[in-house]
Tab-separated table of C-alpha atoms in Angstrom:
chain	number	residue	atom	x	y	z
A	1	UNK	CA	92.652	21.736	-34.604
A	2	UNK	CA	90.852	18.629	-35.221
A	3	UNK	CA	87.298	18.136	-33.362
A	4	UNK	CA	86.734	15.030	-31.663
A	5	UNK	CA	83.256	13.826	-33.174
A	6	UNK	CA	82.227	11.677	-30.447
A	7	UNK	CA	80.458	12.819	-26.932
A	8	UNK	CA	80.804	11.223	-23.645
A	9	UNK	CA	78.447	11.159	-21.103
A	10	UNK	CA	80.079	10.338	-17.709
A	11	UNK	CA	78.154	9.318	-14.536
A	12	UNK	CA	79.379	10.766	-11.246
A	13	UNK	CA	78.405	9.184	-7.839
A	14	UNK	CA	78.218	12.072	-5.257
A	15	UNK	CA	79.006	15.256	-5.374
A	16	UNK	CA	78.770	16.946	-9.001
A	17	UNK	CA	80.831	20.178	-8.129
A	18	UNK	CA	83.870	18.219	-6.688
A	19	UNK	CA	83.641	15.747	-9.946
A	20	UNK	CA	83.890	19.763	-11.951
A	21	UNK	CA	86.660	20.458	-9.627
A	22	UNK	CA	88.351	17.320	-10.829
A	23	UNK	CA	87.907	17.633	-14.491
A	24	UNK	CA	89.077	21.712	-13.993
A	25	UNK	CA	92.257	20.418	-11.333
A	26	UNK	CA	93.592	17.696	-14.553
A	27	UNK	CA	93.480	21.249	-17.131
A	28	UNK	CA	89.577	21.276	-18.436
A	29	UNK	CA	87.450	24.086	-18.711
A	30	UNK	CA	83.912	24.129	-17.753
A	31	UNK	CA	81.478	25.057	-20.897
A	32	UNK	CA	77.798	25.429	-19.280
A	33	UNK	CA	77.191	24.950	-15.183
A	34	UNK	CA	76.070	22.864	-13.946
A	35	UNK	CA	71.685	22.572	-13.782
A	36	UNK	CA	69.338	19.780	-13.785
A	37	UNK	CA	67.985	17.705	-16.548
A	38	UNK	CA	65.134	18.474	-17.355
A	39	UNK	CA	65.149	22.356	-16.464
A	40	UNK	CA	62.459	23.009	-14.424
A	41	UNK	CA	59.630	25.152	-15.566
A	42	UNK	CA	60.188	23.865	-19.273
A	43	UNK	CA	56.623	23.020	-20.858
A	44	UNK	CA	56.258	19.404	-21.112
A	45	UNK	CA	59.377	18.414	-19.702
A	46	UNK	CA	58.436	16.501	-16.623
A	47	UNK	CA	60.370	16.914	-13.146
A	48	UNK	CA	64.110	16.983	-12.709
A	49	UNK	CA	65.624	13.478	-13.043
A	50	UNK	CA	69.428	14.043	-13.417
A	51	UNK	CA	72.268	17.200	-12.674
A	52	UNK	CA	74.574	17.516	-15.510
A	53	UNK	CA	77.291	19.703	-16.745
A	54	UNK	CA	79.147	19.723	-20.029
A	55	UNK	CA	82.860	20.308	-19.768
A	56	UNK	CA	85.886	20.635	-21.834
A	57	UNK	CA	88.833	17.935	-21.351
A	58	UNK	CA	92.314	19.633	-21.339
A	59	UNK	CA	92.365	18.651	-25.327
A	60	UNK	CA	89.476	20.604	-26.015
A	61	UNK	CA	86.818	17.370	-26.135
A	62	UNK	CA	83.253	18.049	-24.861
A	63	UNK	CA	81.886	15.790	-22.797
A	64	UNK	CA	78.954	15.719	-19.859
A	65	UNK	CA	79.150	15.110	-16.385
A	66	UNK	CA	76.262	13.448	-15.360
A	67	UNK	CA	74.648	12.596	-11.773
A	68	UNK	CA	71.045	11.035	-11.086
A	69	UNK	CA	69.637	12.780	-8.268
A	70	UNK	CA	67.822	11.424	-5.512
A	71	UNK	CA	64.229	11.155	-4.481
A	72	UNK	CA	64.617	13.077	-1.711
A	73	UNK	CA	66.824	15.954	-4.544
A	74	UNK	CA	63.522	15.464	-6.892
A	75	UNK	CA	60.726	15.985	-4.305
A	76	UNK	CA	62.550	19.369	-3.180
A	77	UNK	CA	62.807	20.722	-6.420
């Protein structure tokens, strides 16, 4: 199998799980669930700016699914 060298990062508006659901509906896989960017409780890392999950298309590509989240997301956290 040849691996695709190049990563994608795409930006979602809305809901992250349903843009998962989307990816999984068309035949990808999820790889790592999603969480938020930086992980809370990291040393250094600052608060959460962004939800992400990386994902496998149906021809075995990796790419991200990104979403910024909110001030209201980032204040709860």
């Amino acid at each position: 199998m040849d691996v695709n060298r190049a990563h994608m990062d795409i930006w979602v508006e809305g809901d992250l799980d349903d843009a998962v659901g989307r990816v999984l509906a068309v035949g990808g896989t999820l790889k790592r669930s999603p969480a938020m960017d930086p992980r809370p409780g990291i040393a250094g890392a600052g608060s959460p700016r962004d939800e992400w999950a990386v994902m496998h298309d149906p021809f075995g590509n990796e790419l991200c699914l990104r979403r910024t989240m909110s001030e209201h997301e980032r204040e709860a956290v």
